[in-house]
PDB file of C-alpha atoms in Angstrom:
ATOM      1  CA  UNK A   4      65.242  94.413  91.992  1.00  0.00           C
ATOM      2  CA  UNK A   5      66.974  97.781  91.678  1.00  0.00           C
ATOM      3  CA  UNK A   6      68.157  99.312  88.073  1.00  0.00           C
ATOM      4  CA  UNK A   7      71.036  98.076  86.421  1.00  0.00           C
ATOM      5  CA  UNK A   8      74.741  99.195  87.020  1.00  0.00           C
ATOM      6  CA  UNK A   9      75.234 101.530  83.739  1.00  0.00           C
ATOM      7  CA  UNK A  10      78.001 100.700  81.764  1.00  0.00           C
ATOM      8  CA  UNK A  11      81.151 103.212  82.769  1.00  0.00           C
ATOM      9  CA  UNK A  12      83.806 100.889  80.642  1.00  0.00           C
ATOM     10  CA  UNK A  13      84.108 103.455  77.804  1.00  0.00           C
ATOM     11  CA  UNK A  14      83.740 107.021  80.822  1.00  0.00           C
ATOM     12  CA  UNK A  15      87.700 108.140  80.974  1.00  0.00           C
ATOM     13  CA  UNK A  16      87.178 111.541  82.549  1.00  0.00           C
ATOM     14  CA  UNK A  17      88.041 112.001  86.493  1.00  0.00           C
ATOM     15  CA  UNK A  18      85.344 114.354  87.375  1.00  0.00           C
ATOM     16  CA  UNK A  19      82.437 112.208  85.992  1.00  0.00           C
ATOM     17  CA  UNK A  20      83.663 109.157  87.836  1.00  0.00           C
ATOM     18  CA  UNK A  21      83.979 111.037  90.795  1.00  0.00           C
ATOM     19  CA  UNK A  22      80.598 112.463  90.538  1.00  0.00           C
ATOM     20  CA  UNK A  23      79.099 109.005  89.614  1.00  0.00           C
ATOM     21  CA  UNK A  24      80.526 107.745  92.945  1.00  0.00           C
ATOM     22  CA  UNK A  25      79.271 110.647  94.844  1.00  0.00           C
ATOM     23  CA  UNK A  26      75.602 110.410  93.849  1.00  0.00           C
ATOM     24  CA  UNK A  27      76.007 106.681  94.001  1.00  0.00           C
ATOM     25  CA  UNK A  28      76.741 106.939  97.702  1.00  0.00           C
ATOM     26  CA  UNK A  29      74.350 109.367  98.365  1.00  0.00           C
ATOM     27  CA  UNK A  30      71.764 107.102  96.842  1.00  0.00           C
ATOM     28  CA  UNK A  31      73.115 103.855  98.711  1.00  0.00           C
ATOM     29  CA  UNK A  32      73.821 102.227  95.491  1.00  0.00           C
ATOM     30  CA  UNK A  33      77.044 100.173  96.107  1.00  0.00           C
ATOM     31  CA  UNK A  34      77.140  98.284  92.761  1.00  0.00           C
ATOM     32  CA  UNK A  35      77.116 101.699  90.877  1.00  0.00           C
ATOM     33  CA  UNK A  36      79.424 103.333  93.301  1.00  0.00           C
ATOM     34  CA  UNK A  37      82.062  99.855  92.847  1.00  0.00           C
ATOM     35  CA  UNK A  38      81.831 100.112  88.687  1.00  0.00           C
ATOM     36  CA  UNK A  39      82.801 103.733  88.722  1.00  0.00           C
ATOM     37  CA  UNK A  40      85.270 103.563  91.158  1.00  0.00           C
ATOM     38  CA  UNK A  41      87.203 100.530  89.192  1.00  0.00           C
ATOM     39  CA  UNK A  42      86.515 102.343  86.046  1.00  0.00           C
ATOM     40  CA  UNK A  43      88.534 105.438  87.795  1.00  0.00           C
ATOM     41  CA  UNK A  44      91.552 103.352  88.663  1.00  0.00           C
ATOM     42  CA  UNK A  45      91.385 101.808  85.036  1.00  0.00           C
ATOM     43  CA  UNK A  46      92.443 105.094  84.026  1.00  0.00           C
ATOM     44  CA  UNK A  47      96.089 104.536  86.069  1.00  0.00           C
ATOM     45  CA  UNK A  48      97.228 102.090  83.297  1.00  0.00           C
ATOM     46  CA  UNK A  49      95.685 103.147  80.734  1.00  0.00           C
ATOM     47  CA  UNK A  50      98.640 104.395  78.554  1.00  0.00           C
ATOM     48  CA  UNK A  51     101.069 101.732  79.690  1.00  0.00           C
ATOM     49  CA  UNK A  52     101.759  98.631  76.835  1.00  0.00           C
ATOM     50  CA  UNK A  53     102.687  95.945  79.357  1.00  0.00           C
ATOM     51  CA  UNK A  54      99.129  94.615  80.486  1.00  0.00           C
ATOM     52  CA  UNK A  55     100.495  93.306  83.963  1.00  0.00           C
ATOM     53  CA  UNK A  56     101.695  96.787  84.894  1.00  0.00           C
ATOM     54  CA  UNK A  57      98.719  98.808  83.574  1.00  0.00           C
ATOM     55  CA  UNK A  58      97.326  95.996  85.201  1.00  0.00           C
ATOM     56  CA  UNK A  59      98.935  96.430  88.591  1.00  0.00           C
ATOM     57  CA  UNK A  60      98.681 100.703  88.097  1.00  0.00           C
ATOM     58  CA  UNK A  61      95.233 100.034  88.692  1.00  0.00           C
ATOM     59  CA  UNK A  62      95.831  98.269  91.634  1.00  0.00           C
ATOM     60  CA  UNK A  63      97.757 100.915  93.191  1.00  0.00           C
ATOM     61  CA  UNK A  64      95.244 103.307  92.093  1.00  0.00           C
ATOM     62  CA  UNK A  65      92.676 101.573  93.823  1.00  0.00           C
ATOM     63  CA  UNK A  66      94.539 101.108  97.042  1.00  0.00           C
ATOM     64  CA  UNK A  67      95.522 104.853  96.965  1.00  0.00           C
ATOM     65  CA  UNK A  68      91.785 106.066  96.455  1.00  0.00           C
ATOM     66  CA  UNK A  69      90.689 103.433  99.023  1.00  0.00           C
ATOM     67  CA  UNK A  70      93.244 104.948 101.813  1.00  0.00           C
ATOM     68  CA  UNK A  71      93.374 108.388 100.492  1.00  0.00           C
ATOM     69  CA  UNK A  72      89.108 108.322 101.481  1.00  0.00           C
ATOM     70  CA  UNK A  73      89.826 106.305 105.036  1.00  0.00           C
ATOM     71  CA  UNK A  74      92.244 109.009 105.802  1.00  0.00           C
ATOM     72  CA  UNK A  75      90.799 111.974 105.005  1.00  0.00           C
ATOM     73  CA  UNK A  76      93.298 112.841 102.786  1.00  0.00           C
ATOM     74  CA  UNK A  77      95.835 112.051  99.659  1.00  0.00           C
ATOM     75  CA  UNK A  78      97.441 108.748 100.532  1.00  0.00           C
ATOM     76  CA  UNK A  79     101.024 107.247  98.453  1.00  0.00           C
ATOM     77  CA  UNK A  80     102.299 104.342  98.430  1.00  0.00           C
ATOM     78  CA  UNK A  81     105.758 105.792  98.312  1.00  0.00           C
ATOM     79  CA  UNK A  82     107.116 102.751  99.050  1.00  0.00           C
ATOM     80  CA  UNK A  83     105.868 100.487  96.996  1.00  0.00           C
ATOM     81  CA  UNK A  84     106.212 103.127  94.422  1.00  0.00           C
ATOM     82  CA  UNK A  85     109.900 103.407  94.897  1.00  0.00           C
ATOM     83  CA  UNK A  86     110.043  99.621  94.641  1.00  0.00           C
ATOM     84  CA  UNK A  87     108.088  99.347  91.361  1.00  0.00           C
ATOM     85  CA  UNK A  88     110.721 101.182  89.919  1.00  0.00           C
ATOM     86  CA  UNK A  89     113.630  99.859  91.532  1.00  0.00           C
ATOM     87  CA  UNK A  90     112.796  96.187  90.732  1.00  0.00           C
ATOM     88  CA  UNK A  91     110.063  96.561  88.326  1.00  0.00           C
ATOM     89  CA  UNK A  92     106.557  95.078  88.250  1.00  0.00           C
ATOM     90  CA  UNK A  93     106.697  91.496  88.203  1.00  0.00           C
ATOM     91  CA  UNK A  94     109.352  91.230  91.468  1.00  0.00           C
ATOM     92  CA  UNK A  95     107.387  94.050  93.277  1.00  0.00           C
ATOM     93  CA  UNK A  96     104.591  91.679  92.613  1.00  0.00           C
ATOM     94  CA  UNK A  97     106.364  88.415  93.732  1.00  0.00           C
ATOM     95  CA  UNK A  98     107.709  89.745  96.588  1.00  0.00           C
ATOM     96  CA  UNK A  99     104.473  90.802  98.081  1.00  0.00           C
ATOM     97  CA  UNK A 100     102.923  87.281  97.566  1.00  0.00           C
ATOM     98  CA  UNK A 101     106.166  85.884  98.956  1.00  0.00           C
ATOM     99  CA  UNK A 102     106.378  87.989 102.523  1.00  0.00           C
ATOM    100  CA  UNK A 103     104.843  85.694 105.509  1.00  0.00           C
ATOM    101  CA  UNK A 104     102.417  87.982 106.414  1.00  0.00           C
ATOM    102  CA  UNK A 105      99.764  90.073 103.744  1.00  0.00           C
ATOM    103  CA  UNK A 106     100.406  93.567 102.843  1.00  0.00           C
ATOM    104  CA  UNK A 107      98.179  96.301 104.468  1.00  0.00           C
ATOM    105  CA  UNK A 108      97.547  96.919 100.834  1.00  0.00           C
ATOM    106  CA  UNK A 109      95.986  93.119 100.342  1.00  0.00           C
ATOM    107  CA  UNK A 110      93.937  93.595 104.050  1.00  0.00           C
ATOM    108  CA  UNK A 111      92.673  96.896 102.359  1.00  0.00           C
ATOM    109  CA  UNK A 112      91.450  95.657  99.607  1.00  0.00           C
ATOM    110  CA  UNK A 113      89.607  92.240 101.184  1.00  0.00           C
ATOM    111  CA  UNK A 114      88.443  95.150 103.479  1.00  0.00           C
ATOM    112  CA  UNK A 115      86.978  96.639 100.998  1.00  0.00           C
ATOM    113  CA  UNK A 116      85.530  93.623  98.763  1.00  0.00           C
ATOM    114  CA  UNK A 117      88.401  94.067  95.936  1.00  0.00           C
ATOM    115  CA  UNK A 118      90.064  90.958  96.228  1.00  0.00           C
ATOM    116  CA  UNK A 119      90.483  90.671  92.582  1.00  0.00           C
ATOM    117  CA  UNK A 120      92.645  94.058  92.821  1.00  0.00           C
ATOM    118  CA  UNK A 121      95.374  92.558  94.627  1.00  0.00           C
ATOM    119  CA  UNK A 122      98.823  91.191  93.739  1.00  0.00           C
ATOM    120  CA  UNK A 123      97.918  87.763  94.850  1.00  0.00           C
ATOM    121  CA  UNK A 124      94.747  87.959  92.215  1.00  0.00           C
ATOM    122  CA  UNK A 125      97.133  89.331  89.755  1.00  0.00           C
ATOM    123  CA  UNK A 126      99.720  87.019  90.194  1.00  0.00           C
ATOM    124  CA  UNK A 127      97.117  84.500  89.062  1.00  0.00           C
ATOM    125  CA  UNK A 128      95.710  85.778  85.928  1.00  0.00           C
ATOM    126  CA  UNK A 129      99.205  86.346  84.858  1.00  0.00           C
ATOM    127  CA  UNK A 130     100.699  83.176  86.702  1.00  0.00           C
ATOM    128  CA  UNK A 131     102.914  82.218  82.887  1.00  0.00           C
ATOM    129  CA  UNK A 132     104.547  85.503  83.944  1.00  0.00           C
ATOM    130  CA  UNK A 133     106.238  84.013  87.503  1.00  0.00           C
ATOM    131  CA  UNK A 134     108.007  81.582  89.349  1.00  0.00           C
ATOM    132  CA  UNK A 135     105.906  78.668  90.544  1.00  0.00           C
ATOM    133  CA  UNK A 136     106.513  79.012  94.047  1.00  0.00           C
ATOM    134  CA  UNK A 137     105.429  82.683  93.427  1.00  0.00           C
ATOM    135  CA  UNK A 138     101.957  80.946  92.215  1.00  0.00           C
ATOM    136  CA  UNK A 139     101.695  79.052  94.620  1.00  0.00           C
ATOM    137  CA  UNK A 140     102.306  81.640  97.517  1.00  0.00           C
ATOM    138  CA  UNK A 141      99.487  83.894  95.588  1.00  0.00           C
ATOM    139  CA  UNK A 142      97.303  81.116  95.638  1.00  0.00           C
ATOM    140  CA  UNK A 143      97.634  79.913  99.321  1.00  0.00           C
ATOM    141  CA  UNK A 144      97.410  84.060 100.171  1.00  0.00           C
ATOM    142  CA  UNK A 145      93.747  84.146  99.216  1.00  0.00           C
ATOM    143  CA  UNK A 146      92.961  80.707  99.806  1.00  0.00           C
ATOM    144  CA  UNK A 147      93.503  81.898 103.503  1.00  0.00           C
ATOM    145  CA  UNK A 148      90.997  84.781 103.355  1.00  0.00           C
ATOM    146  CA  UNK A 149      88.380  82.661 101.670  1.00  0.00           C
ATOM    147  CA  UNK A 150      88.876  84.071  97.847  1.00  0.00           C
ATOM    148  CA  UNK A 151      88.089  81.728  95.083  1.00  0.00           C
TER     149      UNK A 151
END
């Protein structure tokens, strides 16, 4: 058994995280490489009071850095960006759990083992905050691709 994943909770600066991931790659150590990178999109929300939306800047953090790295370059969700503040978090959030099919934002992150990242997780740990059928939609979402 391998060292421990060190403890990156408290690490706020960019660069560090970056470099953390880097060597963590280069080293083949995937449960290193997944601590900084969360720790990295923790820094999205950081300064925002509501805990669903620092909450969900993560997410889009996360999703951004995933795509911006498949793509070869910087990746927005404009969209969903534009919707967030249009309609604000929590119907951004129930809207995506309510379309028929999943988000190329939720395939991304099951694609990438983040499940707990997505709106449908989110949805969940804040399910007081919504409608029930909103719950419920969340719930049958990753019930479908095999998340607990």
């Amino acid at each position: 058994m391998g060292a421990k994943a060190p403890d990156l909770s408290e690490e706020w600066d960019q660069q560090k995280l970056r470099n953390w991931m880097a060597n963590a790659r280069r080293l083949g150590r995937d449960d290193v490489y997944q601590a900084a990178f969360r720790q990295l999109c923790r820094i999205e929300g950081r300064d925002i009071d509501d805990p669903l939306a620092a909450d969900f800047a993560a997410v889009m953090r996360a999703l951004e850095e995933a795509l911006s790295e498949q793509n070869g370059r910087t990746t927005r969700l404009s969209r969903t960006r534009q919707k967030l503040a249009r309609a604000g978090v929590r119907k951004t959030l129930a809207d995506l759990a309510l379309k028929p099919k999943p988000s190329e934002g939720f395939l991304k992150l099951m694609e990438f083992g983040m499940a707990d990242m997505s709106a449908e997780s989110l949805i969940l740990k804040y399910r007081q905050e919504f409608e029930p059928e909103v719950v419920a939609a969340a719930e049958r979402r990753l019930a479908e691709y095999g998340v607990d």
